[in-house]
mmCIF file of C-alpha atoms in Angstrom:
data_model
loop_
_atom_site.group_PDB
_atom_site.id
_atom_site.type_symbol
_atom_site.label_atom_id
_atom_site.label_comp_id
_atom_site.label_asym_id
_atom_site.label_seq_id
_atom_site.Cartn_x
_atom_site.Cartn_y
_atom_site.Cartn_z
ATOM 1 C CA UNK A 202 13.260 3.473 14.385
ATOM 2 C CA UNK A 203 11.472 2.893 11.093
ATOM 3 C CA UNK A 204 9.263 5.877 10.253
ATOM 4 C CA UNK A 205 6.711 5.683 7.439
ATOM 5 C CA UNK A 206 4.700 8.581 6.003
ATOM 6 C CA UNK A 207 1.932 8.077 3.420
ATOM 7 C CA UNK A 208 0.618 10.700 1.016
ATOM 8 C CA UNK A 209 -1.435 10.999 -2.168
ATOM 9 C CA UNK A 210 -4.912 10.151 -0.954
ATOM 10 C CA UNK A 211 -7.947 12.128 -1.994
ATOM 11 C CA UNK A 212 -11.499 12.177 -3.292
ATOM 12 C CA UNK A 213 -12.066 10.760 -6.784
ATOM 13 C CA UNK A 214 -14.846 9.323 -8.912
ATOM 14 C CA UNK A 215 -15.272 5.659 -9.777
ATOM 15 C CA UNK A 216 -12.962 4.736 -12.645
ATOM 16 C CA UNK A 217 -10.371 7.366 -11.754
ATOM 17 C CA UNK A 218 -6.778 6.768 -10.677
ATOM 18 C CA UNK A 219 -4.614 7.763 -7.733
ATOM 19 C CA UNK A 220 -1.003 7.157 -6.821
ATOM 20 C CA UNK A 221 -0.113 6.807 -3.182
ATOM 21 C CA UNK A 222 3.417 7.376 -1.944
ATOM 22 C CA UNK A 223 5.207 6.232 1.181
ATOM 23 C CA UNK A 224 8.446 7.747 2.397
ATOM 24 C CA UNK A 225 10.276 4.671 3.649
ATOM 25 C CA UNK A 226 13.711 3.088 4.090
ATOM 26 C CA UNK A 227 15.015 1.212 1.055
ATOM 27 C CA UNK A 228 16.157 -2.020 2.697
ATOM 28 C CA UNK A 229 12.755 -3.267 3.892
ATOM 29 C CA UNK A 230 10.007 -5.224 2.244
ATOM 30 C CA UNK A 231 7.050 -2.863 1.987
ATOM 31 C CA UNK A 232 3.315 -3.305 1.879
ATOM 32 C CA UNK A 233 0.031 -1.476 1.617
ATOM 33 C CA UNK A 234 -3.021 -2.217 3.730
ATOM 34 C CA UNK A 235 -6.392 -0.540 3.920
ATOM 35 C CA UNK A 236 -9.174 -0.186 6.444
ATOM 36 C CA UNK A 237 -12.713 0.767 5.486
ATOM 37 C CA UNK A 238 -15.199 2.200 8.005
ATOM 38 C CA UNK A 239 -16.461 -0.526 10.313
ATOM 39 C CA UNK A 240 -14.092 -3.142 8.901
ATOM 40 C CA UNK A 241 -10.752 -4.636 9.891
ATOM 41 C CA UNK A 242 -7.510 -3.731 8.195
ATOM 42 C CA UNK A 243 -6.839 -5.839 5.083
ATOM 43 C CA UNK A 244 -3.794 -6.572 2.957
ATOM 44 C CA UNK A 245 -3.578 -4.848 -0.436
ATOM 45 C CA UNK A 246 -0.087 -5.326 -1.907
ATOM 46 C CA UNK A 247 3.537 -6.028 -0.975
ATOM 47 C CA UNK A 248 6.955 -5.688 -2.582
ATOM 48 C CA UNK A 249 10.441 -6.971 -1.763
ATOM 49 C CA UNK A 250 13.182 -4.429 -1.124
ATOM 50 C CA UNK A 251 14.785 -5.465 -4.434
ATOM 51 C CA UNK A 252 11.392 -4.966 -6.161
ATOM 52 C CA UNK A 253 11.664 -8.372 -7.884
ATOM 53 C CA UNK A 254 8.798 -9.940 -5.907
ATOM 54 C CA UNK A 255 5.285 -8.540 -5.558
ATOM 55 C CA UNK A 256 1.993 -9.751 -4.088
ATOM 56 C CA UNK A 257 -1.553 -8.493 -4.473
ATOM 57 C CA UNK A 258 -4.889 -9.121 -2.882
ATOM 58 C CA UNK A 259 -7.336 -10.724 -5.308
ATOM 59 C CA UNK A 260 -9.605 -7.699 -5.039
ATOM 60 C CA UNK A 261 -6.992 -5.372 -6.578
ATOM 61 C CA UNK A 262 -5.142 -7.623 -9.051
ATOM 62 C CA UNK A 263 -5.025 -6.040 -12.485
ATOM 63 C CA UNK A 264 -5.979 -2.620 -11.099
ATOM 64 C CA UNK A 265 -3.303 -1.716 -8.545
ATOM 65 C CA UNK A 266 0.472 -1.786 -8.980
ATOM 66 C CA UNK A 267 3.029 -1.553 -6.197
ATOM 67 C CA UNK A 268 6.503 -0.259 -7.033
ATOM 68 C CA UNK A 269 9.448 1.416 -5.367
ATOM 69 C CA UNK A 270 12.346 3.740 -6.013
ATOM 70 C CA UNK A 271 14.967 2.907 -3.422
ATOM 71 C CA UNK A 272 17.185 5.811 -4.495
ATOM 72 C CA UNK A 273 14.343 8.098 -3.386
ATOM 73 C CA UNK A 274 13.356 5.930 -0.405
ATOM 74 C CA UNK A 275 9.810 5.874 -1.728
ATOM 75 C CA UNK A 276 7.212 3.138 -2.289
ATOM 76 C CA UNK A 277 4.205 3.707 -4.537
ATOM 77 C CA UNK A 278 0.764 2.248 -4.996
ATOM 78 C CA UNK A 279 -0.717 3.072 -8.399
ATOM 79 C CA UNK A 280 -4.476 2.630 -8.136
ATOM 80 C CA UNK A 281 -6.417 2.448 -11.412
ATOM 81 C CA UNK A 282 -10.077 1.783 -12.167
ATOM 82 C CA UNK A 283 -11.014 2.738 -8.639
ATOM 83 C CA UNK A 284 -14.294 1.485 -7.230
ATOM 84 C CA UNK A 285 -16.407 2.784 -4.343
ATOM 85 C CA UNK A 286 -15.437 -0.339 -2.387
ATOM 86 C CA UNK A 287 -11.810 0.834 -2.527
ATOM 87 C CA UNK A 288 -12.745 3.658 -0.161
ATOM 88 C CA UNK A 289 -10.601 3.286 2.947
ATOM 89 C CA UNK A 290 -7.685 4.638 4.892
ATOM 90 C CA UNK A 291 -4.562 3.259 3.231
ATOM 91 C CA UNK A 292 -1.551 2.394 5.368
ATOM 92 C CA UNK A 293 2.061 1.837 4.422
ATOM 93 C CA UNK A 294 3.853 -0.990 6.248
ATOM 94 C CA UNK A 295 7.402 -2.338 6.492
ATOM 95 C CA UNK A 296 9.032 -5.624 7.502
ATOM 96 C CA UNK A 297 12.184 -7.683 6.910
ATOM 97 C CA UNK A 298 10.706 -9.733 4.056
ATOM 98 C CA UNK A 299 7.547 -9.995 1.977
ATOM 99 C CA UNK A 300 6.253 -12.979 3.934
ATOM 100 C CA UNK A 301 6.172 -10.967 7.137
ATOM 101 C CA UNK A 302 4.933 -7.717 5.593
ATOM 102 C CA UNK A 303 1.959 -9.551 4.036
ATOM 103 C CA UNK A 304 0.861 -11.025 7.358
ATOM 104 C CA UNK A 305 2.131 -9.155 10.404
ATOM 105 C CA UNK A 306 4.250 -6.104 9.564
ATOM 106 C CA UNK A 307 5.814 -4.514 12.659
ATOM 107 C CA UNK A 308 5.993 -0.960 11.278
ATOM 108 C CA UNK A 309 3.100 1.227 10.123
ATOM 109 C CA UNK A 310 2.463 4.691 8.800
ATOM 110 C CA UNK A 311 -0.381 6.940 9.952
ATOM 111 C CA UNK A 312 -2.524 6.379 6.860
ATOM 112 C CA UNK A 313 -3.960 8.441 4.017
ATOM 113 C CA UNK A 314 -7.659 8.649 3.137
ATOM 114 C CA UNK A 315 -8.897 7.452 -0.256
ATOM 115 C CA UNK A 316 -12.543 8.134 -1.061
ATOM 116 C CA UNK A 317 -14.143 6.909 -4.297
ATOM 117 C CA UNK A 318 -17.573 8.255 -5.164
ATOM 118 C CA UNK A 319 -20.041 6.436 -7.399
#
């Protein structure tokens, strides 16, 4: 079974940066989603297993960067210029290709909390 474990969340101030990590298999397209209190889970970013294709939600373009190191079986989400509205539980996800991971990934991690204060 595919097992995903997120880490790197924390409490930061607006404008600060965080890097989330996800221990994951190297042959899957990977994605990041987030869920704020009282809201549904939303797509954040996705990356192909070869790392040559990436996708981002409009709300994070230019601020967040998804990357991966397949030799370390790790996917990252570099989060810069954080805003209070970025506060959410962030989830790592996996699927066979980026099209699926962006829309309906079958595998999920347990999530890591990111809190951005104003």
